[in-house]
PDB file of C-alpha atoms in Angstrom:
ATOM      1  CA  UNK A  58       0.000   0.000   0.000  1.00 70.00           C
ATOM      2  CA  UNK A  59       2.512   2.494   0.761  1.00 72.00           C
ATOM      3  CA  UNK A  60       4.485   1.858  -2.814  1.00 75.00           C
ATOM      4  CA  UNK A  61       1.356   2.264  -4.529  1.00 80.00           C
ATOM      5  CA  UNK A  62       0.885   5.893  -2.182  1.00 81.00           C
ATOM      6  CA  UNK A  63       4.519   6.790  -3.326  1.00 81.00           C
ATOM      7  CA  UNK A  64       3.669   5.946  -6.981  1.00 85.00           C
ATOM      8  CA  UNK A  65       0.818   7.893  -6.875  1.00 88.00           C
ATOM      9  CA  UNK A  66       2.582  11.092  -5.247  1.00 87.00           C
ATOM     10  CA  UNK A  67       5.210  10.894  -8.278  1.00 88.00           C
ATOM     11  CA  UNK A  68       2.572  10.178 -11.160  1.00 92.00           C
ATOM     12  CA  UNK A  69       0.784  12.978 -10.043  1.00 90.00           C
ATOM     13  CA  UNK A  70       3.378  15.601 -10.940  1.00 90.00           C
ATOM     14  CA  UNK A  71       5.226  13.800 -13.445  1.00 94.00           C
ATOM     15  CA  UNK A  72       4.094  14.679 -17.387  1.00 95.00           C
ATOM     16  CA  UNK A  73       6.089  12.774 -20.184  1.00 97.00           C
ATOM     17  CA  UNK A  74       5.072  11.294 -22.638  1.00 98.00           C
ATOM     18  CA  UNK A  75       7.516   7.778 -21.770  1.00 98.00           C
ATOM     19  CA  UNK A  76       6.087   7.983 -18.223  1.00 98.00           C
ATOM     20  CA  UNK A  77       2.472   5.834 -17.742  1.00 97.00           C
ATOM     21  CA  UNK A  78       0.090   8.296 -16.802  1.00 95.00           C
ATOM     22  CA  UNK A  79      -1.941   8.893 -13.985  1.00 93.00           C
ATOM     23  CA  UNK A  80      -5.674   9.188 -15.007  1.00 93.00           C
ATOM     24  CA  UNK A  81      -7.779   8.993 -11.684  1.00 91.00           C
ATOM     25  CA  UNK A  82      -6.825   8.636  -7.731  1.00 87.00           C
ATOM     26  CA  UNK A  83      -9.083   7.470  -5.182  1.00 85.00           C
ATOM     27  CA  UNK A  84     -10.129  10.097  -2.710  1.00 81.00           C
ATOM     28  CA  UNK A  85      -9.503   8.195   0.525  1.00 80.00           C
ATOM     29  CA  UNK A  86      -6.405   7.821   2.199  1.00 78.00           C
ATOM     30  CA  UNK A  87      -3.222   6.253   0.753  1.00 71.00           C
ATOM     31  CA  UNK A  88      -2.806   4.396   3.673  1.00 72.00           C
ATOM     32  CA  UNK A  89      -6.126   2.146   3.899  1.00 75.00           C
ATOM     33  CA  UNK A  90      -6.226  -1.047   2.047  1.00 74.00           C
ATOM     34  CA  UNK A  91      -9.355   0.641  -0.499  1.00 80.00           C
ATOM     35  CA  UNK A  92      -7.363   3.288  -1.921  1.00 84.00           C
ATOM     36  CA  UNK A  93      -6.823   2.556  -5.441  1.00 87.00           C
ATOM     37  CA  UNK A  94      -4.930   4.739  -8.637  1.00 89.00           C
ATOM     38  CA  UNK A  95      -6.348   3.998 -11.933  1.00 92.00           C
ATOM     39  CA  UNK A  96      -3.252   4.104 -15.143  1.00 93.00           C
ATOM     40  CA  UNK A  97      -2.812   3.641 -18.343  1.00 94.00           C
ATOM     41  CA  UNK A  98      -3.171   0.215 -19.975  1.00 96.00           C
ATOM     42  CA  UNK A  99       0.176  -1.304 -21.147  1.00 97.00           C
ATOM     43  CA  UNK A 100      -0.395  -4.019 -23.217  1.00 97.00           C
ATOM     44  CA  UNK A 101       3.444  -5.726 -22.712  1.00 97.00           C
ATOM     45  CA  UNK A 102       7.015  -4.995 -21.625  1.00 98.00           C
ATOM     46  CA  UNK A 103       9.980  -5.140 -22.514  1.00 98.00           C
ATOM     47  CA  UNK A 104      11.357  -8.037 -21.072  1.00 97.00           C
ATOM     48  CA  UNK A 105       8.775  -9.784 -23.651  1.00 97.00           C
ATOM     49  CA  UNK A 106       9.606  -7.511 -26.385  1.00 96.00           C
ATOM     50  CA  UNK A 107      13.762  -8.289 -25.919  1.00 96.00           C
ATOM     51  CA  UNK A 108      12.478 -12.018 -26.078  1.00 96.00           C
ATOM     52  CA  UNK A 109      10.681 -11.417 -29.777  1.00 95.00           C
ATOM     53  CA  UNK A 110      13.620  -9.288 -30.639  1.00 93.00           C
ATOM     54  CA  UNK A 111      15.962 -12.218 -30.109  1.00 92.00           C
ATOM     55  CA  UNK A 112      13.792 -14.955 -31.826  1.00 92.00           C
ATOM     56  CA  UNK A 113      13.319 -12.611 -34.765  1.00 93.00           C
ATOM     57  CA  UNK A 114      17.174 -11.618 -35.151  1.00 90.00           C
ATOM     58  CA  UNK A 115      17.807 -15.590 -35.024  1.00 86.00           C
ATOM     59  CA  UNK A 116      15.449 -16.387 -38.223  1.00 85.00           C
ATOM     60  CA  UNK A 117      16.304 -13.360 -39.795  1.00 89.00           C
ATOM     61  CA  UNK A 118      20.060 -13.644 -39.565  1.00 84.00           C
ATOM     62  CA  UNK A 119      19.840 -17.057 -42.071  1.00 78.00           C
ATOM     63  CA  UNK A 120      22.061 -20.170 -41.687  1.00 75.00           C
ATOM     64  CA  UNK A 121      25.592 -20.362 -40.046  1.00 70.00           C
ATOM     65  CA  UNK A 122      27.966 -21.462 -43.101  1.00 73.00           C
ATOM     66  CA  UNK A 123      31.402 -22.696 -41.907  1.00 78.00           C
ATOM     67  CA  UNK A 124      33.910 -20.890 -43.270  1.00 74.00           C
ATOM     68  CA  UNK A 125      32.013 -18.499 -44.647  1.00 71.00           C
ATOM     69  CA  UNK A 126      29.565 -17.202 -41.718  1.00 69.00           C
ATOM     70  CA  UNK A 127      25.681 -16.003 -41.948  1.00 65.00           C
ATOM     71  CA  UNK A 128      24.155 -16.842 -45.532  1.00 72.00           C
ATOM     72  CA  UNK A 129      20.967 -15.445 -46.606  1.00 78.00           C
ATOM     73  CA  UNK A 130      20.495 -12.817 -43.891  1.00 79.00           C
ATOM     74  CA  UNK A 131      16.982 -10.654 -44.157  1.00 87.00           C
ATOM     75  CA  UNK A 132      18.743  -7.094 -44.146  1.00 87.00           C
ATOM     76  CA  UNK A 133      15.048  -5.417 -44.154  1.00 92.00           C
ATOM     77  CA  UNK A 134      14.215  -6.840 -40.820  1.00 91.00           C
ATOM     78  CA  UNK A 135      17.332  -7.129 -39.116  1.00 91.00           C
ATOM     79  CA  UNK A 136      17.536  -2.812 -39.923  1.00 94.00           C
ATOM     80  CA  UNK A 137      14.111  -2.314 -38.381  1.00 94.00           C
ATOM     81  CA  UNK A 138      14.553  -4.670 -35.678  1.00 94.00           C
ATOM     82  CA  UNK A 139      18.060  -2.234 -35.068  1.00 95.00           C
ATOM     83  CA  UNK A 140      16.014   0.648 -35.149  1.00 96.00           C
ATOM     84  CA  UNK A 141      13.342  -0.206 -33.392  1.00 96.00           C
ATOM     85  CA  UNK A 142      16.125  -0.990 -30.814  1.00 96.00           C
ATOM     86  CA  UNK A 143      17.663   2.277 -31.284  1.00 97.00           C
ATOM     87  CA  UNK A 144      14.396   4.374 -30.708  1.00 98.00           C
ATOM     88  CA  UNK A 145      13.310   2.594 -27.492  1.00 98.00           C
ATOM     89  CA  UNK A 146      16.897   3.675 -26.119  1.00 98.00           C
ATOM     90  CA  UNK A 147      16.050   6.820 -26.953  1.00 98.00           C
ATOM     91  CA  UNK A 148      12.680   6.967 -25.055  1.00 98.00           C
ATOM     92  CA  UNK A 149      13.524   4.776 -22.439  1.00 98.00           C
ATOM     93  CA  UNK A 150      16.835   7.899 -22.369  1.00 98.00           C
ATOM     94  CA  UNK A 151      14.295  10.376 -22.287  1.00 98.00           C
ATOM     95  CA  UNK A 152      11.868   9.177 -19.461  1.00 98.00           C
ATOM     96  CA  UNK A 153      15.440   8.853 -17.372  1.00 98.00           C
ATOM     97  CA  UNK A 154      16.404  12.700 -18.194  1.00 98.00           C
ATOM     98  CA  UNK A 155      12.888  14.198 -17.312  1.00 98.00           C
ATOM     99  CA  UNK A 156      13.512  12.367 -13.987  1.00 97.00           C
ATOM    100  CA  UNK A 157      16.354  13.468 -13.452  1.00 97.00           C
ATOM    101  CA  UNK A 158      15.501  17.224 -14.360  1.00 97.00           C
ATOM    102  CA  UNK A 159      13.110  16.927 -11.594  1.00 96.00           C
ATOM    103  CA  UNK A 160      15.739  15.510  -9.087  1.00 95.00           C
ATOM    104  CA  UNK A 161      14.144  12.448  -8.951  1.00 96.00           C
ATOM    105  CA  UNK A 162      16.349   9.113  -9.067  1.00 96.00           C
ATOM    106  CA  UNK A 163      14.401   5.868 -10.036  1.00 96.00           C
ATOM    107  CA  UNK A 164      16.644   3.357  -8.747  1.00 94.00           C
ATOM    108  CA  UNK A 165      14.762   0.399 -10.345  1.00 95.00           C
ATOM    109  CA  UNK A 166      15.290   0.349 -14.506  1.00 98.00           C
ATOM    110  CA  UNK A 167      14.866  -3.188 -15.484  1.00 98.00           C
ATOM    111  CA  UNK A 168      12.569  -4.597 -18.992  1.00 98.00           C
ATOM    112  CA  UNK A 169       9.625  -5.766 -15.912  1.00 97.00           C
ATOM    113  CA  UNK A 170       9.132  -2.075 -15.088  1.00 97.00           C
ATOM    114  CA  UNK A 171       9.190  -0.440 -19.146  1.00 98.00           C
ATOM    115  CA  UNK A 172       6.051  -1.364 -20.713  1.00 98.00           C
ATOM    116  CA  UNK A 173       3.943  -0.516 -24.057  1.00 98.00           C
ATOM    117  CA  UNK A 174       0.569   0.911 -24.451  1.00 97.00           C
ATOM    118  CA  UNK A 175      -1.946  -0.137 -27.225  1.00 96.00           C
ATOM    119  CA  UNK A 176      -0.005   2.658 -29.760  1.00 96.00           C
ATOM    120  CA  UNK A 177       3.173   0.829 -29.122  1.00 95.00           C
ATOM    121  CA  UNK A 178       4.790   3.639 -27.516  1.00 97.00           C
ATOM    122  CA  UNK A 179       7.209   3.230 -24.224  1.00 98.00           C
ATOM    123  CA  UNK A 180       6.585   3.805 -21.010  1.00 98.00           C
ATOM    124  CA  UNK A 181       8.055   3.607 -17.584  1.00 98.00           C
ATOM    125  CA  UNK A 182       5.877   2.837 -14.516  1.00 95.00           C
ATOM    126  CA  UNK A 183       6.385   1.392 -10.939  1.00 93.00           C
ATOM    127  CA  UNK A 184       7.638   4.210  -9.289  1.00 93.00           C
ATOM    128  CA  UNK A 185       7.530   2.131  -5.732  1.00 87.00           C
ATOM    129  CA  UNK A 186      11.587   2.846  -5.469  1.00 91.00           C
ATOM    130  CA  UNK A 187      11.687   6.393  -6.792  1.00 93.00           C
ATOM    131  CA  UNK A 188      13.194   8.938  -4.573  1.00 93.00           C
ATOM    132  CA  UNK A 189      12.818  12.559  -4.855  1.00 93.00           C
ATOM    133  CA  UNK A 190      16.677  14.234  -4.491  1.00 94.00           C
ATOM    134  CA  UNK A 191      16.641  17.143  -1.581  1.00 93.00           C
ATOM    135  CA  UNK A 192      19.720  19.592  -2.315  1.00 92.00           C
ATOM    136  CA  UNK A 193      19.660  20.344   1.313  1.00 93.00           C
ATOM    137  CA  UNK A 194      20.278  16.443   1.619  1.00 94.00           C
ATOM    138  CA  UNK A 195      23.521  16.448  -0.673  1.00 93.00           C
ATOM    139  CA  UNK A 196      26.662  15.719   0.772  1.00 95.00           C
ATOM    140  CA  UNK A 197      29.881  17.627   0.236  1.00 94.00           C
ATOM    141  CA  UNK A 198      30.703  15.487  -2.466  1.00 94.00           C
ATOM    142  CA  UNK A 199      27.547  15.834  -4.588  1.00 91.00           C
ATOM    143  CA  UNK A 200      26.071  12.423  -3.598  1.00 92.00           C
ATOM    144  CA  UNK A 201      23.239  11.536  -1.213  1.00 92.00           C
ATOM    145  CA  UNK A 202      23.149   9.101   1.741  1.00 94.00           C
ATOM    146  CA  UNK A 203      20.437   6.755   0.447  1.00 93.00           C
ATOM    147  CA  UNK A 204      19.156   3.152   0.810  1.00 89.00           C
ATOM    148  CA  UNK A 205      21.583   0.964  -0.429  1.00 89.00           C
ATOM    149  CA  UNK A 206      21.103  -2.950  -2.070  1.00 88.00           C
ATOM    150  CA  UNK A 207      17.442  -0.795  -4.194  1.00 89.00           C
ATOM    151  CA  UNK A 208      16.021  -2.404  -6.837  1.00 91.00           C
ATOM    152  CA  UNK A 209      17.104  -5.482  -9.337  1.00 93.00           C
ATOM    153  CA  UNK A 210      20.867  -6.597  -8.469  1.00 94.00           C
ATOM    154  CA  UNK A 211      20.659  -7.487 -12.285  1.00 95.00           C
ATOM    155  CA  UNK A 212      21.000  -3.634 -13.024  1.00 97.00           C
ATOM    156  CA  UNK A 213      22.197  -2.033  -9.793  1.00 96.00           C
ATOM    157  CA  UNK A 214      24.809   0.357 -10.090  1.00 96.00           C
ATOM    158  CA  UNK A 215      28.046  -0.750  -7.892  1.00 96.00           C
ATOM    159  CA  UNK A 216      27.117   1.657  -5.071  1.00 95.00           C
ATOM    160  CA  UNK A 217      23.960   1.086  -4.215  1.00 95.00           C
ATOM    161  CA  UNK A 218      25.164  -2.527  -4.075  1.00 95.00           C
ATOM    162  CA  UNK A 219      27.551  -1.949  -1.544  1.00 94.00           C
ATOM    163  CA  UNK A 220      25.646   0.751   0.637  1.00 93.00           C
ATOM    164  CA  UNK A 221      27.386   3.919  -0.993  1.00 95.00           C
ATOM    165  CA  UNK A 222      25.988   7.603  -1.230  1.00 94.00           C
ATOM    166  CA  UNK A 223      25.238   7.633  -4.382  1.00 95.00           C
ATOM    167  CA  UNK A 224      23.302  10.534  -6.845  1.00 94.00           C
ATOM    168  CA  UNK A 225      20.702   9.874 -10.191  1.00 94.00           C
ATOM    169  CA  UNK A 226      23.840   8.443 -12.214  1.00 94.00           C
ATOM    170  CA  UNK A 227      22.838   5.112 -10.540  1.00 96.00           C
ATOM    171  CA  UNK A 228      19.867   4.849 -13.070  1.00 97.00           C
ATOM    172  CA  UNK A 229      22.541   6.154 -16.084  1.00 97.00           C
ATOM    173  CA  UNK A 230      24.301   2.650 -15.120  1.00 97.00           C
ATOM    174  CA  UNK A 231      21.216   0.652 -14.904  1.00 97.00           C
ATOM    175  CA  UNK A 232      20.167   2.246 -18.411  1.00 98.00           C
ATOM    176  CA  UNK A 233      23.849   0.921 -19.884  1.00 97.00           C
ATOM    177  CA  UNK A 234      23.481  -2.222 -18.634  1.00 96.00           C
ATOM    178  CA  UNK A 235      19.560  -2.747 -19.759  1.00 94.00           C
TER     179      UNK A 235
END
């Protein structure tokens, strides 16, 4: 209950358009077991869509010819399947920046939490972990004392691993690892 109350809190002042949307809050309190947010529908994510992507680069790269390598490669799909790569980077780079513009660090990017709506386009949801960045918090260095060992070890930057301060370049590491 009290992710789905932080979620709520950061969907309500967030606006992007590779962040899920917010559409209607319950008017109770965040804290009782009725309160309820309503979203946007995704109809996938991106751990699914890496799975196609990987089926549909191994048909379309042909057959493995000793000696002389991939024969009879679709170029057509393995370009869009590059691009479509390329432009979900892009959003997924996007989402990352607004948050950071509003000194917010997400400290969970993994494929589970980036899903797609009905359009296709990208979006990032479950903002459970999120944590809003305080400069009266900072520490002389620039970083932030801040729960350490957050979010998928998969994709966890090396400080928050070990219990480090750390600041929003956490997620910049989870991004280049995803």
């Amino acid at each position: 209950i009290v992710d789905l109350a932080v979620e709520a809190r950061f969907l309500g002042m967030l606006r992007h358009p590779n962040i899920i949307t917010m559409r209607a809050v319950a008017n109770s309190d965040p804290l009782e077991s009725r309160y309820f947010i309503i979203l946007d529908l995704l109809t996938t994510t991106l751990d699914v869509r890496l799975q196609e992507w990987r089926r549909d680069v191994g048909y379309a790269m042909g057959v493995w010819v000793p000696c002389i390598g991939h024969c009879c490669a679709n170029r057509e799909i393995l370009q869009r399947l590059w691009l479509d790569r390329l432009f979900i980077a892009r959003d997924i780079a996007s989402a990352l920046h607004h948050l950071h513009q509003e000194s917010i660090v997400y400290r969970d990017l993994k494929p589970d939490n980036l899903g797609f709506d009905e359009e296709g386009e990208l979006k990032l949801f479950d903002f459970g972990l999120a944590k809003r960045l305080h400069p009266d918090d900072r520490n002389a260095d620039g970083t932030y004392n801040l729960t350490g060992n957050t979010g998928s070890l998969r994709y966890m930057a090396p400080e928050v691993a070990i219990g480090h301060p750390y600041t929003e370049n956490v997620d910049t590491y989870s991004f280049g690892i995803l």
